[in-house]
PDB file of C-alpha atoms in Angstrom:
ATOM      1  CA  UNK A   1     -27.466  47.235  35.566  1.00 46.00           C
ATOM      2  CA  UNK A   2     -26.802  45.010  38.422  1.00 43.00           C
ATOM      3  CA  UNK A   3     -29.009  41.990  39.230  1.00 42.00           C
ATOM      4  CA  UNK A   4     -26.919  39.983  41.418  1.00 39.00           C
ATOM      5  CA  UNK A   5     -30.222  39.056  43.544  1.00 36.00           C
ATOM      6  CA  UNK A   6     -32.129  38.489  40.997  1.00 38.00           C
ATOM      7  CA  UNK A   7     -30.658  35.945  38.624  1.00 40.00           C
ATOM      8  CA  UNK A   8     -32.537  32.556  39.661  1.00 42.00           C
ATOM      9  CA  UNK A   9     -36.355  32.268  40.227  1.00 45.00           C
ATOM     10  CA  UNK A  10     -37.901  32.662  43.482  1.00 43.00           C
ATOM     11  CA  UNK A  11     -38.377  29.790  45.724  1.00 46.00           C
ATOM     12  CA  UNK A  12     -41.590  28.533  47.058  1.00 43.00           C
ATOM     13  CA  UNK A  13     -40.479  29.420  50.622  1.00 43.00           C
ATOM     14  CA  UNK A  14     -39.334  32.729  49.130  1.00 44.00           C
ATOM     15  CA  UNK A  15     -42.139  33.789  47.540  1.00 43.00           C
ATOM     16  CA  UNK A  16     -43.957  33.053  50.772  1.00 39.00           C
ATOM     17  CA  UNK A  17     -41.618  34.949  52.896  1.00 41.00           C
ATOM     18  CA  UNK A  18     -41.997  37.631  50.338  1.00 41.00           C
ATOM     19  CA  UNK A  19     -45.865  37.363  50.771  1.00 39.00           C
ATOM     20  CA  UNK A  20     -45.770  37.761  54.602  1.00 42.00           C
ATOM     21  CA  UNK A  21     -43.643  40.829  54.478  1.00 42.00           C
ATOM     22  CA  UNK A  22     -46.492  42.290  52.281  1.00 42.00           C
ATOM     23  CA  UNK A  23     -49.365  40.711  54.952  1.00 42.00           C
ATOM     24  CA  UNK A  24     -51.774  38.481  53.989  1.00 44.00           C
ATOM     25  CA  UNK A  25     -53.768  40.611  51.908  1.00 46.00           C
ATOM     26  CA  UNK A  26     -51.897  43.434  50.749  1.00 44.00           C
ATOM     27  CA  UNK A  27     -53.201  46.670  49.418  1.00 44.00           C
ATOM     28  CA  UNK A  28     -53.952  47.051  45.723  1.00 45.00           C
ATOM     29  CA  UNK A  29     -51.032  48.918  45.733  1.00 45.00           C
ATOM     30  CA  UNK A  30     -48.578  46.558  47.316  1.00 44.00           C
ATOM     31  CA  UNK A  31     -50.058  43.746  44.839  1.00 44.00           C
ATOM     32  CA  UNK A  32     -49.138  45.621  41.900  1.00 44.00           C
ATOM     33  CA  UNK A  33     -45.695  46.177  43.073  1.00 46.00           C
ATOM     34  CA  UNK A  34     -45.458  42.521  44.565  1.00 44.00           C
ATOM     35  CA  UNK A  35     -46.907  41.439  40.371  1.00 45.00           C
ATOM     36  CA  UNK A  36     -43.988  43.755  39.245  1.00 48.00           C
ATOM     37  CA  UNK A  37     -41.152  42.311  41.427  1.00 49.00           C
ATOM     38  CA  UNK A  38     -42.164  38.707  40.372  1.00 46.00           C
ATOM     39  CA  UNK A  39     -42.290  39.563  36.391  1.00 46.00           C
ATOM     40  CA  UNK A  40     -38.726  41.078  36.745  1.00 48.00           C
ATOM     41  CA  UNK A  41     -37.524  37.799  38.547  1.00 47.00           C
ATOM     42  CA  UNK A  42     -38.908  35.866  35.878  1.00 49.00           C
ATOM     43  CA  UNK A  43     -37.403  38.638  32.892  1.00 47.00           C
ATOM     44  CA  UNK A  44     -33.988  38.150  34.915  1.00 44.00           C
ATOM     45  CA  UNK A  45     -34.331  34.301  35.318  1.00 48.00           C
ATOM     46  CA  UNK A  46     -35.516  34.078  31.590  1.00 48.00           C
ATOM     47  CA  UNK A  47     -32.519  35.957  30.483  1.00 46.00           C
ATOM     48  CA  UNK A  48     -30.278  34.302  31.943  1.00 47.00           C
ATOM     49  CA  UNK A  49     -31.029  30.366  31.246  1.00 48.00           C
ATOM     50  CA  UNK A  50     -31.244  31.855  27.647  1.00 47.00           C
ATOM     51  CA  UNK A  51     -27.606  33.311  28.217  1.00 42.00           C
ATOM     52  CA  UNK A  52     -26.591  29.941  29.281  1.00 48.00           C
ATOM     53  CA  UNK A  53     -28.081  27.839  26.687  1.00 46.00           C
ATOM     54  CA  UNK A  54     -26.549  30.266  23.634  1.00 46.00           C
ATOM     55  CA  UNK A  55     -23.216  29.750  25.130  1.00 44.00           C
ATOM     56  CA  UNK A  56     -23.352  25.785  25.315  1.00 44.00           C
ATOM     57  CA  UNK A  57     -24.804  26.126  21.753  1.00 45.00           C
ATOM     58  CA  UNK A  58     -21.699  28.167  20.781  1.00 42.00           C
ATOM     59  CA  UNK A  59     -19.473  25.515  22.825  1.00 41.00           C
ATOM     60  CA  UNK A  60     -20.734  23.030  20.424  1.00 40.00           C
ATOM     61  CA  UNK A  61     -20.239  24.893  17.368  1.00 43.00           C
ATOM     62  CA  UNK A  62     -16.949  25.490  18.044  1.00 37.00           C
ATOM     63  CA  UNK A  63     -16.325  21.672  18.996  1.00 40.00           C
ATOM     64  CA  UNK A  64     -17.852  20.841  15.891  1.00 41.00           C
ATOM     65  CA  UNK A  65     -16.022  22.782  13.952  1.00 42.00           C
ATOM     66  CA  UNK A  66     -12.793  21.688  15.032  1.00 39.00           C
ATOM     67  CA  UNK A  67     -13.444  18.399  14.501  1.00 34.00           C
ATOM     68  CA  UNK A  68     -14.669  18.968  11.103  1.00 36.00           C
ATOM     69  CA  UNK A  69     -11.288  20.616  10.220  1.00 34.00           C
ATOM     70  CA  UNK A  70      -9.147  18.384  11.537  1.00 34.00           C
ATOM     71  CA  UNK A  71      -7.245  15.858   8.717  1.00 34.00           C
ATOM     72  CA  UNK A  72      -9.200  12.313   8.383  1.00 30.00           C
ATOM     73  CA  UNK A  73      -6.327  10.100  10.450  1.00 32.00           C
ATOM     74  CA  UNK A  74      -6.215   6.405  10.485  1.00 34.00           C
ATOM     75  CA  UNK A  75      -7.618   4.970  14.003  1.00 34.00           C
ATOM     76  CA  UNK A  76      -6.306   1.261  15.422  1.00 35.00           C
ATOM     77  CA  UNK A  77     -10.262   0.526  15.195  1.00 36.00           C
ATOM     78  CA  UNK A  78     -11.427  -2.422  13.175  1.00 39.00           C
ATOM     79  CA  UNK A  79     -13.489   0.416  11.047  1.00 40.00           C
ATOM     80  CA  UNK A  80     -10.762   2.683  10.281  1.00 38.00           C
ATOM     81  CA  UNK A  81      -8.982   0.108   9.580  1.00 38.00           C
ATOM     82  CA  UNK A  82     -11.630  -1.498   7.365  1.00 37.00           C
ATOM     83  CA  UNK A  83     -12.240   1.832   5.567  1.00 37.00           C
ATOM     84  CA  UNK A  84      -8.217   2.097   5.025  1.00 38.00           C
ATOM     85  CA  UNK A  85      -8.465  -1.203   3.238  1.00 41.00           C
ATOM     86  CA  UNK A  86     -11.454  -0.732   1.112  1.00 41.00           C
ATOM     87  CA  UNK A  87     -10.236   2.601  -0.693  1.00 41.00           C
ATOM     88  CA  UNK A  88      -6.646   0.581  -1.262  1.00 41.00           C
ATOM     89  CA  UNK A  89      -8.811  -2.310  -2.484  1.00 39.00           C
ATOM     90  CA  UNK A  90     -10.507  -0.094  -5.138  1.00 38.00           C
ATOM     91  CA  UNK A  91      -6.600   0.640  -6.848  1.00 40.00           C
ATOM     92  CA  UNK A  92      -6.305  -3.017  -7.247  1.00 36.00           C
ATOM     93  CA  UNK A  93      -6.393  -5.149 -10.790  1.00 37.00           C
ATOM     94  CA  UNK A  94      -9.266  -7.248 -11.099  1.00 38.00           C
ATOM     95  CA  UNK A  95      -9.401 -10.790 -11.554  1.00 37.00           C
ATOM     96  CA  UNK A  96      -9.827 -10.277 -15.509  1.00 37.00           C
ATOM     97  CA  UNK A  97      -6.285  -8.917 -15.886  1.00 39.00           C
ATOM     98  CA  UNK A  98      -4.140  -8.785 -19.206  1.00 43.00           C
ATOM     99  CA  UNK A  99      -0.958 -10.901 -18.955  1.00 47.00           C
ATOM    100  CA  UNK A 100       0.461  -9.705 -15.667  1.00 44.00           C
ATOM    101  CA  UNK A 101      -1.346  -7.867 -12.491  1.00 45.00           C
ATOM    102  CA  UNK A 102      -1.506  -3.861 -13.171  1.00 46.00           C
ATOM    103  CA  UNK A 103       1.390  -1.740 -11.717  1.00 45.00           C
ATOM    104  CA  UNK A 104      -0.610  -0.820  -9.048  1.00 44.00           C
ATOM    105  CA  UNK A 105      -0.501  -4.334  -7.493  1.00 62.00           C
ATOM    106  CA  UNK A 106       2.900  -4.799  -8.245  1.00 71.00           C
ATOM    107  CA  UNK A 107       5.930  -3.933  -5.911  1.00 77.00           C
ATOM    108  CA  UNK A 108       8.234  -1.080  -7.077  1.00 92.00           C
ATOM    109  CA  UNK A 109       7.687  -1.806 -10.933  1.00 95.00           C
ATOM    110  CA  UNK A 110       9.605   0.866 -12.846  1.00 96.00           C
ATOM    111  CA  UNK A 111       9.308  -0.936 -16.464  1.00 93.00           C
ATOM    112  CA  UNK A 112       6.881  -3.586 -17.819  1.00 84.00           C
ATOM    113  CA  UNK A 113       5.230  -6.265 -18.060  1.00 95.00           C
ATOM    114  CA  UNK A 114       6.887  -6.857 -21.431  1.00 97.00           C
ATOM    115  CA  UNK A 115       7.714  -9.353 -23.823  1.00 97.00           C
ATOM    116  CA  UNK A 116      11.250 -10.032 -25.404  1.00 97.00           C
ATOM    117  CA  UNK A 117      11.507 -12.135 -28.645  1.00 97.00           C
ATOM    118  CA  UNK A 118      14.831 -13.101 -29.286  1.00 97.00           C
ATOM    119  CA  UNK A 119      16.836 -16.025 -30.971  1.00 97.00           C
ATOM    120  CA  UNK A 120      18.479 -16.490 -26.927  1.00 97.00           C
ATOM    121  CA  UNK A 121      14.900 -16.275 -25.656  1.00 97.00           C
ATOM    122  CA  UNK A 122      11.427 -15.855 -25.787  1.00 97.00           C
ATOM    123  CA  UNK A 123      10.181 -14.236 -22.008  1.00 97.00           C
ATOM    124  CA  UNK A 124       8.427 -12.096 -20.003  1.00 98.00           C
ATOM    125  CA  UNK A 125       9.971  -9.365 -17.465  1.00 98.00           C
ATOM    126  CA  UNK A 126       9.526  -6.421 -15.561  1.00 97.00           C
ATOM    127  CA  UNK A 127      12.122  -4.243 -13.977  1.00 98.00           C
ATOM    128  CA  UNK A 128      11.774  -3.356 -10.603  1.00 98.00           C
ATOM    129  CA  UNK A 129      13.525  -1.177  -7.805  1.00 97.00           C
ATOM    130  CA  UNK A 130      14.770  -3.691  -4.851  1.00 97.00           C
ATOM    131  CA  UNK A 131      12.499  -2.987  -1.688  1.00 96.00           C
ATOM    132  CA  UNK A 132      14.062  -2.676   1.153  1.00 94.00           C
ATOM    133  CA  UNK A 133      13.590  -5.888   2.684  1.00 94.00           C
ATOM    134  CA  UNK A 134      14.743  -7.752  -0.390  1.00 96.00           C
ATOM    135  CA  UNK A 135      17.886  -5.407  -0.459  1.00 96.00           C
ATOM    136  CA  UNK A 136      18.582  -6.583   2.654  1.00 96.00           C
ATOM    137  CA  UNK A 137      18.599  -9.941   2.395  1.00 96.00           C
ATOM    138  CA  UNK A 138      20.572 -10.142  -1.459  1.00 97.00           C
ATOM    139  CA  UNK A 139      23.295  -8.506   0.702  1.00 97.00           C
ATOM    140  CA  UNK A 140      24.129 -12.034   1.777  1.00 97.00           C
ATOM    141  CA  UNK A 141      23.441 -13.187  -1.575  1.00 97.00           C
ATOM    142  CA  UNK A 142      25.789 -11.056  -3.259  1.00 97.00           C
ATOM    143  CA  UNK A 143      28.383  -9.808  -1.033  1.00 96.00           C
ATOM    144  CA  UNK A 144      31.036  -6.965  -0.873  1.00 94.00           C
ATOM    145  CA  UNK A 145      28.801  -5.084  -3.031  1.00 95.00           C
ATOM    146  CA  UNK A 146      26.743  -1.659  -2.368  1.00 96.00           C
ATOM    147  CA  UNK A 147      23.069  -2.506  -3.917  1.00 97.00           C
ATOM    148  CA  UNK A 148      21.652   0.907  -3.114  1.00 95.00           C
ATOM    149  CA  UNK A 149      20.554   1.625  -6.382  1.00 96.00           C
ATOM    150  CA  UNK A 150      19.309  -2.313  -7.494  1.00 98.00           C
ATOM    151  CA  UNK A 151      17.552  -3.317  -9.951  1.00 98.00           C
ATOM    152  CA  UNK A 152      15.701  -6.685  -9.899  1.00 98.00           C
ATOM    153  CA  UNK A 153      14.732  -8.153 -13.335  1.00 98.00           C
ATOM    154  CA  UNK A 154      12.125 -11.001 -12.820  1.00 98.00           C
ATOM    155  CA  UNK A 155      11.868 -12.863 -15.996  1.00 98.00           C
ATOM    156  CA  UNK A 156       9.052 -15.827 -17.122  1.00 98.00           C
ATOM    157  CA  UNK A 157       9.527 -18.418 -19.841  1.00 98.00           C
ATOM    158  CA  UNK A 158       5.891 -19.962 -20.964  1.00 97.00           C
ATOM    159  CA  UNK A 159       6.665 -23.859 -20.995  1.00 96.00           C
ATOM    160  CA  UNK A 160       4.585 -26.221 -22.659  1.00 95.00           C
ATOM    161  CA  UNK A 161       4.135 -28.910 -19.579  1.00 92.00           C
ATOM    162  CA  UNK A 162       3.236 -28.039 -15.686  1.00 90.00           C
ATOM    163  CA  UNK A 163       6.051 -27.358 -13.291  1.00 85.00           C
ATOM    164  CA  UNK A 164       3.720 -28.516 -10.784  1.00 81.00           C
ATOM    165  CA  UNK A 165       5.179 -32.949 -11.939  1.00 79.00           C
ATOM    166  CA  UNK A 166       8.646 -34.286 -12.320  1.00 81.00           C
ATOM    167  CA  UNK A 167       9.618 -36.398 -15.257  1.00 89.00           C
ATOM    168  CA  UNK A 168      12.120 -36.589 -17.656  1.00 93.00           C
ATOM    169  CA  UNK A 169      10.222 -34.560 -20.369  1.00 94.00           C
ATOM    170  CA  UNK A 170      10.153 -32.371 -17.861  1.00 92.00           C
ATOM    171  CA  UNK A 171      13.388 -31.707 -16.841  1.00 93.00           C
ATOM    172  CA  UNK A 172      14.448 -31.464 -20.377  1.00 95.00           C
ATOM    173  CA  UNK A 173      12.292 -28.830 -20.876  1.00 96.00           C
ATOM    174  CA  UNK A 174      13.530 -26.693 -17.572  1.00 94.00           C
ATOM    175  CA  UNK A 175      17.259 -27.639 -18.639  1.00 95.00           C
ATOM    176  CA  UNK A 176      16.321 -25.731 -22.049  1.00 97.00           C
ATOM    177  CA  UNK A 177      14.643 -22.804 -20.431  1.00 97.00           C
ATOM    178  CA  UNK A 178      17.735 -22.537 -18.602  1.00 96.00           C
ATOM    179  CA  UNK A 179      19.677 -22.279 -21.471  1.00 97.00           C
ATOM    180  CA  UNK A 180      17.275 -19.949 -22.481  1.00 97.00           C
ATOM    181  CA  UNK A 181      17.640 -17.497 -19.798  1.00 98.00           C
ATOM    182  CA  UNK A 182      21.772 -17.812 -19.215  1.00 97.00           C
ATOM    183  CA  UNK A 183      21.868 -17.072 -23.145  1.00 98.00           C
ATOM    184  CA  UNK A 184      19.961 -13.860 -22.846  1.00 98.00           C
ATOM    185  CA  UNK A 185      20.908 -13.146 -19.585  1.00 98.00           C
ATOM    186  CA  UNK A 186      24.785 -12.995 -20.692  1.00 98.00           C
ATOM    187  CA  UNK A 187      23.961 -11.027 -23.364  1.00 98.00           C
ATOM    188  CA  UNK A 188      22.936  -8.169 -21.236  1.00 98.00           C
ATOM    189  CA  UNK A 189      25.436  -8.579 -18.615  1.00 98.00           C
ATOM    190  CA  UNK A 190      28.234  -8.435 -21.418  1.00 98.00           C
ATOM    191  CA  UNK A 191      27.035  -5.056 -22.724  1.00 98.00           C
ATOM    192  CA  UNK A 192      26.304  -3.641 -19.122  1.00 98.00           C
ATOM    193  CA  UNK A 193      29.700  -4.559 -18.207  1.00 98.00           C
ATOM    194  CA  UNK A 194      31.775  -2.869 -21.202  1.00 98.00           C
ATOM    195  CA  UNK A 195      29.639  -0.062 -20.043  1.00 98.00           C
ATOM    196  CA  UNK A 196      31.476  -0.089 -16.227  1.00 98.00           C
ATOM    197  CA  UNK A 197      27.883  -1.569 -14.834  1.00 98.00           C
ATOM    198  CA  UNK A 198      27.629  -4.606 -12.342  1.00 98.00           C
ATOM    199  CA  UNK A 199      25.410  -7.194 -13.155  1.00 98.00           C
ATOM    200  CA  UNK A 200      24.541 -11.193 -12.329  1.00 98.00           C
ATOM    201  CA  UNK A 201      22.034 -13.582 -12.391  1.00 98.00           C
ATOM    202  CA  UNK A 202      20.967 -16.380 -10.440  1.00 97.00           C
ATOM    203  CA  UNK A 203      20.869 -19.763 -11.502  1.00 94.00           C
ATOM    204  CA  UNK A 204      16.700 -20.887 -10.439  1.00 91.00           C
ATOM    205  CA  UNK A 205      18.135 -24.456  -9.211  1.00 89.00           C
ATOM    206  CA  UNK A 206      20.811 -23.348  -7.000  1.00 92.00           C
ATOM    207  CA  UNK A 207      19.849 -19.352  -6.230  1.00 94.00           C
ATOM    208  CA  UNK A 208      23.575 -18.775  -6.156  1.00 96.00           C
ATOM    209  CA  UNK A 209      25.182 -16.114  -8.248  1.00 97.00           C
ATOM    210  CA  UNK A 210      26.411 -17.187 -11.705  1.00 96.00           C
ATOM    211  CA  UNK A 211      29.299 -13.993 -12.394  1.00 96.00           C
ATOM    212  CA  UNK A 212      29.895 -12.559  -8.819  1.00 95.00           C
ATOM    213  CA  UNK A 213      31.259 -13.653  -5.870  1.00 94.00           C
ATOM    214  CA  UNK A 214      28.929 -16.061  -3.846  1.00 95.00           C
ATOM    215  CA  UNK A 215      27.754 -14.987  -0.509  1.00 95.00           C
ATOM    216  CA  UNK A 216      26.119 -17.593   2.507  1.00 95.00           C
ATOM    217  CA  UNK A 217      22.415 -17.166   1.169  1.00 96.00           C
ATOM    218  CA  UNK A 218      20.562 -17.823  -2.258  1.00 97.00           C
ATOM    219  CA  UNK A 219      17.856 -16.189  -3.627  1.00 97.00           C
ATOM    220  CA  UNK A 220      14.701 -18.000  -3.760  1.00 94.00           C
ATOM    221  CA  UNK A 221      12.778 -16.882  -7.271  1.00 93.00           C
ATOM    222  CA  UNK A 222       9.127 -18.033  -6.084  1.00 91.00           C
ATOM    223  CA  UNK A 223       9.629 -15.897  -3.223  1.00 93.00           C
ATOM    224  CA  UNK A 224      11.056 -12.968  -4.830  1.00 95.00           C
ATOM    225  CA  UNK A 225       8.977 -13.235  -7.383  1.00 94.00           C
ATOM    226  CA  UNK A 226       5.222 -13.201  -4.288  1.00 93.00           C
ATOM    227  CA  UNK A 227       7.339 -10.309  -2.826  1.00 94.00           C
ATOM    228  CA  UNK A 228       7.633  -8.301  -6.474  1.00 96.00           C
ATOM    229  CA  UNK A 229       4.333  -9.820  -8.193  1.00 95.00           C
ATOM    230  CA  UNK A 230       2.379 -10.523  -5.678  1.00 93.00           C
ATOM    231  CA  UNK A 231       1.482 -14.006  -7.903  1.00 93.00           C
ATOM    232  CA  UNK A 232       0.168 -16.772  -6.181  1.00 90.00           C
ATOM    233  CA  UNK A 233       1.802 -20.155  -5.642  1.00 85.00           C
ATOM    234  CA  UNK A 234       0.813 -24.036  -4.981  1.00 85.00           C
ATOM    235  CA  UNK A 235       2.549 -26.904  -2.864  1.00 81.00           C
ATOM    236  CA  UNK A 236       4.679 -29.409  -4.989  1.00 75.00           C
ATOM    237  CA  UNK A 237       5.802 -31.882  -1.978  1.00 75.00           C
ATOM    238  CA  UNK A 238       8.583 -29.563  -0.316  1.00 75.00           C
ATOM    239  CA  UNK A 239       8.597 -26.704  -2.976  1.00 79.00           C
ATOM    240  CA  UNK A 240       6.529 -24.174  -4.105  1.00 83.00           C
ATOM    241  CA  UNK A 241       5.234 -23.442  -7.574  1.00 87.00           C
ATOM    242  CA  UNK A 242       4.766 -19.915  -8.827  1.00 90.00           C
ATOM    243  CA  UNK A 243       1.341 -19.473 -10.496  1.00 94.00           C
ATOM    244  CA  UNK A 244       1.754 -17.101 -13.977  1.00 96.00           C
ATOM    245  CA  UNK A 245      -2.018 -15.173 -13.728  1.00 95.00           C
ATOM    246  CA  UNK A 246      -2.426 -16.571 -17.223  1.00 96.00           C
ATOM    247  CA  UNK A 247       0.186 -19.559 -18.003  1.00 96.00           C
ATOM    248  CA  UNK A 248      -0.335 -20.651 -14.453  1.00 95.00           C
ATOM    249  CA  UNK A 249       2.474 -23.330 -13.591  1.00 93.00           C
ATOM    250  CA  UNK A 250       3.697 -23.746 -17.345  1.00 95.00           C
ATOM    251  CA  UNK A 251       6.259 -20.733 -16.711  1.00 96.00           C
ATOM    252  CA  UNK A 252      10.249 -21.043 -15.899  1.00 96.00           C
ATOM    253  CA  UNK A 253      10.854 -18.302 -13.207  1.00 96.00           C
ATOM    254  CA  UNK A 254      14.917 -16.759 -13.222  1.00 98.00           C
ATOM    255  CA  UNK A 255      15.821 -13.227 -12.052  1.00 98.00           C
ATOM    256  CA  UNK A 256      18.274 -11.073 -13.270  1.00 99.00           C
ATOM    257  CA  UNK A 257      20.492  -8.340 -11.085  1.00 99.00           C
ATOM    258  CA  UNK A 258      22.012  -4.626 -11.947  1.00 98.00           C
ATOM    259  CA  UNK A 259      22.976  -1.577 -10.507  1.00 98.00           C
ATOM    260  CA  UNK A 260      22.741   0.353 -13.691  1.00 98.00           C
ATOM    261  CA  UNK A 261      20.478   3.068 -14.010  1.00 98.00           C
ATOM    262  CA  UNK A 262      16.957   2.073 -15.899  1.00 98.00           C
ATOM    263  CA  UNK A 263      17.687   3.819 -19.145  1.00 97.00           C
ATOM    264  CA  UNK A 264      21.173   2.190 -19.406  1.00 98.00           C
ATOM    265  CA  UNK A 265      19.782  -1.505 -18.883  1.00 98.00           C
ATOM    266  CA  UNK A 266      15.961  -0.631 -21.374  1.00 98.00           C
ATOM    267  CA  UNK A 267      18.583   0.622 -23.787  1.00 98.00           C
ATOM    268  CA  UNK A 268      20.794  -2.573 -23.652  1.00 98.00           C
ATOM    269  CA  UNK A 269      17.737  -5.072 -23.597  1.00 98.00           C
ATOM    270  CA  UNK A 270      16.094  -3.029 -27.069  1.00 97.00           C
ATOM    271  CA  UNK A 271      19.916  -4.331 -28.283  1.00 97.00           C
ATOM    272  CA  UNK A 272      19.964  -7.355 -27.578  1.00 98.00           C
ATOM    273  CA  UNK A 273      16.606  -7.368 -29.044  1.00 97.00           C
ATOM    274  CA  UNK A 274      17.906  -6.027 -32.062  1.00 96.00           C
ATOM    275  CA  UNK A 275      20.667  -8.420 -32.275  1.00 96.00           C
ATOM    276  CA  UNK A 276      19.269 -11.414 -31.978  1.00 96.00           C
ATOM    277  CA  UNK A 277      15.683 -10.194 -33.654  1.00 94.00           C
ATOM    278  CA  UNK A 278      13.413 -13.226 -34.755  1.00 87.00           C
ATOM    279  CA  UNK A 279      11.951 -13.177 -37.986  1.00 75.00           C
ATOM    280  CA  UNK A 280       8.327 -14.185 -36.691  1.00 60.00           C
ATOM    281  CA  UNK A 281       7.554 -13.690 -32.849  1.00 53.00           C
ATOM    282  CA  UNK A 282       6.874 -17.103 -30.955  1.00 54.00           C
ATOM    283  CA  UNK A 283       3.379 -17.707 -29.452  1.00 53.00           C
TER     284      UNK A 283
END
């Protein structure tokens, strides 16, 4: 059917004009079939705003749709953003956390936090894969060698006085824990070495290298340690003290190096371990 002049309502000015060609007062006849021609305008009209309206409807069903199927994608607004960081706040430790922060918190962790009781020493570690960044940087630390495949060792002595001071109780007590941590970290390097692995440590008061060749940086343990840890830290004059989430400042930071693979260097700490076992674990 074709209704190409019939698809919009009459105008007032039409429906007069349409009036006059009828006369002024038309026949019964001519009324009915005047009442006939209006009621099809209006069918025609009718139909067609109704055409009109179903397809915008459909329009937005179909715009709807798509957006309801499209992947959830982080926006540069303040509320995306703000949603981002609530659902990566939920994976985070609380404050009431065991000895060390949850692996979720902390950076790369493949092994620990554990505790190794020795006659050498008596600390806390974790293993951890070197970010990138840090990789980076130790390649001025320790030169000449490829650290693809590091593995960063951060260790913690408990002490029994605050770091935070300097006194000569004091500095006995970090010239022991040095001791401490040379003893046990020699231990490991030995074995990892007879097995064709590279490994050093640094020494805390210099951050230079202690068995490889020295490059033009040092390592800085409180930082690597915020990088790895994420642990907090406090102003001493010009240095900064690592914060232990449950010794606080009574800790001895040092960091130990190795490209060996994980199970090479858990299986040479559990000898070491076994070595130098301690008849009763210290507190």
């Amino acid at each position: 059917m074709r209704h190409s002049l019939m698809t919009e309502p009459l105008a007032p000015s039409d429906q007069f004009m349409m009036l006059h060609h009828h006369n002024t007062q038309p026949t019964a006849s001519a009324a009915a079939t005047l009442t006939t021609e209006f009621i099809h305008a209006s069918l025609v009209a009718a139909s067609h705003s109704s055409l009109n309206s179903s397809t915008t409807t459909a329009a937005a069903q179909v715009t709807s749709n798509n957006i309801s199927s499209c992947p959830l994608r982080t926006a540069t607004t303040n509320n995306s953003t703000t949603t981002t960081n609530n659902n990566n706040t939920s994976n985070m430790p609380s404050a009431a956390a065991p000895t060390t922060p949850r692996n979720a918190r902390i950076t790369n962790c493949v092994a620990g936090p554990k505790m190794s009781y020795t006659t050498l020493a008596t600390l806390e570690y974790t293993i951890h894969t070197s970010p990138r960044r840090m990789t980076r940087d130790l390649a001025t630390v320790f030169p000449n060698l490829d650290l693809s495949s590091l593995l960063v060792v951060p260790t913690f002595q408990k002490c029994k006085n605050e770091m935070v001071a300097w006194d000569a109780e004091i500095a006995k007590e970090k010239d022991d824990r040095l001791d401490d941590f040379v003893r046990w970290s020699t231990a490991l390097h030995q074995r990892l070495e007879r097995r064709g692995y590279w490994s050093d440590m640094t020494d805390p008061a210099s951050g230079f290298p202690c068995f490889s060749e020295r490059g033009r940086d040092v390592y800085p343990d409180v930082e690597g340690c915020q990088m790895l840890l994420k642990y907090d830290f406090q102003n001493a004059g010009c240095c900064k003290v690592l914060l232990h989430p449950v010794w606080g400042s009574k800790i001895y930071p040092a960091t130990f190096f190795t490209t060996a693979p994980l199970e090479a260097l858990e299986q040479v700490i559990q000898e070491v371990e076994s070595e130098h076992a301690v008849q009763q674990q210290r507190p």
